[in-house]
Amino acid sequence: MTAKALILAGYGLNCEEETLHGFEHAGLSGQIRHINDLIEAPQELEDVQILAIPGGFSYGDDTGAGNAYAQKLKLALWEPLQKFIERDTLTLGICNGCQILTNLGLNPPAGTPYGDRKIAVTYNETARYQCRWIDLKITSTSPWLSGIERMHIPVAHGEGRFMMDETTLKTLQDQGQIAAQYIKPDGTPANGEFPYNPNGSLNDIAAITDPSGRVLTIMPHPERAMFTSQRDDYMKLKDTARREGKPVPETTDGMALFHNAARYFEVAQKKSA
Amino acid sequence: MITRIEVLASPEDGRGKTLEKALKAKGKTATVRVVDVYTSEHTKARSAKFKSSLANPVTQKLDSLPNNFDWALEIGYLPGVTDNVGHTAAELLKLAGAENDNDCFSSRLYLIKGDLEQSDIEKLSQNLSNSLIQRATIKSAAEFKADGGMNVIVPKVHLDNKGAVADNIDLNVSDEELETIGSAGIVNKDGSRRGPLGMSLLYMQAVRDYFAREGRPATDIELETIAQTWSEHCKHTIFASPIDNVAEGLYKGYIKRATKEIRKEKGENDICVSVFSDNAGGIIFDENYLITDKVETHNSPSALDPFGGAITGIVGVNRDCIGFGQGAKPIINRYGFCLADPRTSPEYYRDKNCTISVLSPETIMKGVIDGVEAGGNQSGIPTPQGFVTFDDRFVGKPLVFVGTIGLIPRKINGKPGHVKKANPGDKIVVAGGRVGRDGIHGATFSSVALDEGSPATAVQIGDPITQKKMSDAIIKEIRDLGWYSAITDNGAGGMSSSIGEMAEQSGGFHVELDKVPLKYPGMAPWEIWISESQERMTMAVPPENTDKLIELFARRGVEATIVGTYTDDGRAKITYNGETIMDMDMDFLHDGNPETPLTTTFTRGSEAEPDMDEPTDHTETLLDLLGRLNICSKEFISTQYDHNVQGSAVMGPLQGPGRVYAETSITKPVLTSEKGVVLSQGLFPRYSDIDTAAMAAAGLDLAVRNAIAAGVDLNQLALLDNFCWCSSDEPERLGQLKRAVETIYEMAVKYETPFISGKDSMFNDFKGFDADGNAIKISAPPTLLVSSIGVIPDVERSIDLAPKAVGDLVYLLGATKDECGAGEYYDHLGHLGNNVPETDSHQNLRLYKLYGRAARDRLIASAYALNYGGLGVALAKKAIASQMGMDIDLSAIDSELRSDKLLYSESTGRILVTVAPQDKDAFEKNFKTYEHYTMIGHIAYGNKLNIKNILEIDIKILDKAYKQPLKDY
């Protein structure tokens, strides 16, 4: 059996197609579902192993990024969602999806039940949308991130700053729930310094998992860094490859996430260059 | 019962912090707390469920304002202005149990503590709001306390238009009165006028004669419909009219003819599929897809409300894409702004008493940037390509260009994707947002229309999420179900244009105007009909499909409504609650406008070439030029625009490790195809001061050359033209226009690059008053923007501008002539000069073909098409982009020119490339037959740009000069 991914859409989410492509490239099967269709048939969640809420601009970020979509999910799909997460499944929220899952309280600090909001993802310190490539240090044993140490991938958001109280932060740190942190290209911590930390996020946090590690909420976009041609340094990489007489590697950092999901469900990997 | 909900953000909130920083920059220390306010009359708004859905418990507090502030400033929208946050709050209210139709209104309150006077707060308020669309309330802490808080305001629209259906208008009046109706509008009962119809006496007489033949008076809605249909905006009368000896007019005689001749010449290799006949132009992408392109302008609205004008522009041109053929998916947005220097504060007024000031260049710049940001980012469309050009004559009227590229299957349900036709009997279905008074007379509005007494203003604000829902439903679902037979967007003229145009295919229409869903009651039928309310598409739907189509839209959160039927009876008919209020002959409506022949004159503008010495300090000159607004980095725009959504980015707006702002992009729109879409643009407004032919040629050449440099074959390239002219009722301006059009006809035919779409905006003049109340007119320089779109077979062939490796050789391709006229160097020194760059398209074509072969063979490691600031700036940008040193020797160039002219001449047709040493022989062999290729140096170890005997500058210093000027915007 091939594990199946369900990717939510609707109301301004907009990265569903490339996110689906990532799963399919990794050998998984997947389908895009409009939230209203899932509300009509919530039992669909019982037939899938992966739920992804992709990036986008649901409800135009009005009333806080991800808030309104989260409210809609909470009202209409809370129980099926909880059941889904309790099963041995994987859940991924990228960018707007991260904001939505955080607003739903689905990445709580250990000891806090799902649904309690202890963490916020709010306006960038610059109060300005930022689209740029950043570097991440991966500090998690989440199945989504296994074997990954660093990633060079882009952010694209106006509200990507994780905020929480000190107790919550400490719990996340102690429980290994901080999944990724912004670093400088030389590997040292960004220490809040713009543009390495593009949003002023507390403790340079870029991604968080739930206590189980199976729910990953990540602000940067792995699905925009799956192929080498998507990279900001692609021109240099392909030039170097040509001079050395080598082919340009097809995939790059972000694809590892999707491969990890496939590996978790023991799906045969597609061979890639 | 009104509920006002106040949501206080944490003291760390980025929005407050940014304001504090801005105040600090003006020497004021303050702390700012941000409060999001929601106001509703609905009973459910009091519920805890609703309130808590608006506040994040981690960072926000509900209804508990601090009291340690000195000033309270609240900004909300005026009645009828699109309030997107309010809409979302209304959706949350629905989730909390309210019925479907409910209103919520948003506003934002700033609580400010610090050493600030009332006048400081007023200034801040002016920076944060626009009185055309917003209200601002200021209270001191004492007033706030005495009043028990801020005022509770529900900005609902109240119209008392009850009973009005349609008024008969007597056209059997004097020519003088006819002319007044045409220019100032229909008279209301109270003697006021409804706003300009924009029709000349000649047009009004034709209308009068038509209704005399019909044997009845015209109704107001009929007059408004004719005015919309015949407007310059919709009919492009200046491009369509006979001009001098060109009976066909400029459009058919030059632009369209160029494309026709090129397509014929290219024969089997023709890349065009749909040109000039649809909302956008379409060319072949691969065996499965077409790509479409359209570039629009939104200049007048952006002068008054820069944010609203720009966002409405970008989401509007997105709809041109959605409305191409059976519906194309928007895959790329592009932008271009022509602005005045944001660091200046010129004093100009709209009124003689100097009370209504034009917006400052900084306000306009920030507003238009934000508008395209909000529209593009929220729609999930990448914006990798654009430009900003500065000239102080754009002060009263900025030029705002917005473009959208689309992707559409060549076959949909077995039929060509670009073909559509409304059939008689098809239902007219309108989907998307509701209709309000937004943008009535949008094409012709003036300050008269912007009376503060009118509740719903003529300025519009786009609602990208409503449009995104609609767009997804159409492009990702309904289109492929084949449920509609035609689709188009609602832009200028609203339904009167969209339905009118589609009905030309079927042969008539009958609209039941009372069926149209409204934002608020009380609108007159003529207002409903021509309203430019955004986010609507019109479809022709066979009757058997309407129910399922409307239901699917509803499941996607989109309202769709049947508003009438397409007919074949040759009549344009409207009823309102059963009463016929419009019934006109379709032929008259569409083709009844009388021809107005135009005549032209032309005089070349110029000064003598300046008599001046070479600069004594070349370093200073180069650094000065790098810091000029037309040359310096606009990185702050690129990083605000999402340029990699859809996972399609290949070559972005910031190139090389040194992040040079580039005006050419490459996108890989189909994840499973290696093909790329290359985009670029070119324009040189100042060249018009000498000769519009040189201006037009240089713009077209740069749009082509940028794309060629990036690796596209010339035969895979198409063009779009956007003319932004001024005073187009003056023979001299028309002469400049004709000259520009003749020029691009010749060049396009020479390059065999067809025009596939275009648009014109003919009156970019600001008429107002200076600080002394003297009447002035500031005309934007006649500007042609040429945009290019091409297909590259494999993105691995793409070429960016950043040099790649030390030791690579630097070549200059193309001839450098004594052509600094109207260029950056002369302008920097205060000269215009005479020697404007003349484009030799024959020589350029030779180079581009040879270059294309070298690019195919991947012999070029980096390339930059020289433009503003010539070779000197090009060398500096390459050094900055790569962060590598360069050793250059200009003496290798076979030229008599002195070094400043060699460095800063803006001769067109030149490309600066770097080549790996291993490719040197093959590269030189490739260009063996071409006279103007010269190796001028190499990429060097070290950190300096070294031009032998002229200058030596540290890259860090170049970098700073290039990035400093707009860094803090």
PDB file of C-alpha atoms in Angstrom, chain B residues 14 59 63 138 140 205 277 373 427 450 461 479 495 504 521 543 626 704 738-739 798 930:
ATOM      1  CA  GLY B  14       6.267  44.594  14.842  1.00  0.00           C
ATOM      2  CA  THR B  59       0.106  38.061  21.940  1.00  0.00           C
ATOM      3  CA  ASP B  63     -11.067  44.791  25.516  1.00  0.00           C
ATOM      4  CA  ILE B 138      -7.285  61.912  17.139  1.00  0.00           C
ATOM      5  CA  SER B 140      -5.643  63.321  23.661  1.00  0.00           C
ATOM      6  CA  GLN B 205     -24.557  64.643 -31.887  1.00  0.00           C
ATOM      7  CA  SER B 277      -8.297  39.666 -29.899  1.00  0.00           C
ATOM      8  CA  GLU B 373       2.740  43.503  -2.860  1.00  0.00           C
ATOM      9  CA  LYS B 427     -27.244  32.613 -19.551  1.00  0.00           C
ATOM     10  CA  LEU B 450     -13.948  62.519  -5.334  1.00  0.00           C
ATOM     11  CA  ILE B 461      -9.401  48.812  -3.304  1.00  0.00           C
ATOM     12  CA  ARG B 479     -12.962  25.468 -16.683  1.00  0.00           C
ATOM     13  CA  MET B 495     -20.783  44.806 -16.766  1.00  0.00           C
ATOM     14  CA  GLU B 504     -20.958  40.888 -29.881  1.00  0.00           C
ATOM     15  CA  PRO B 521     -29.390  48.904  -1.323  1.00  0.00           C
ATOM     16  CA  PRO B 543     -28.912  26.918 -19.361  1.00  0.00           C
ATOM     17  CA  LEU B 626      25.692  54.177  -9.205  1.00  0.00           C
ATOM     18  CA  VAL B 704      14.619  42.307 -26.570  1.00  0.00           C
ATOM     19  CA  LYS B 738       3.291  58.645 -34.626  1.00  0.00           C
ATOM     20  CA  ARG B 739       7.075  58.765 -34.840  1.00  0.00           C
ATOM     21  CA  SER B 798      19.706  30.517 -18.679  1.00  0.00           C
ATOM     22  CA  TYR B 930      31.310  40.299 -36.180  1.00  0.00           C
TER      23      TYR B 930
END
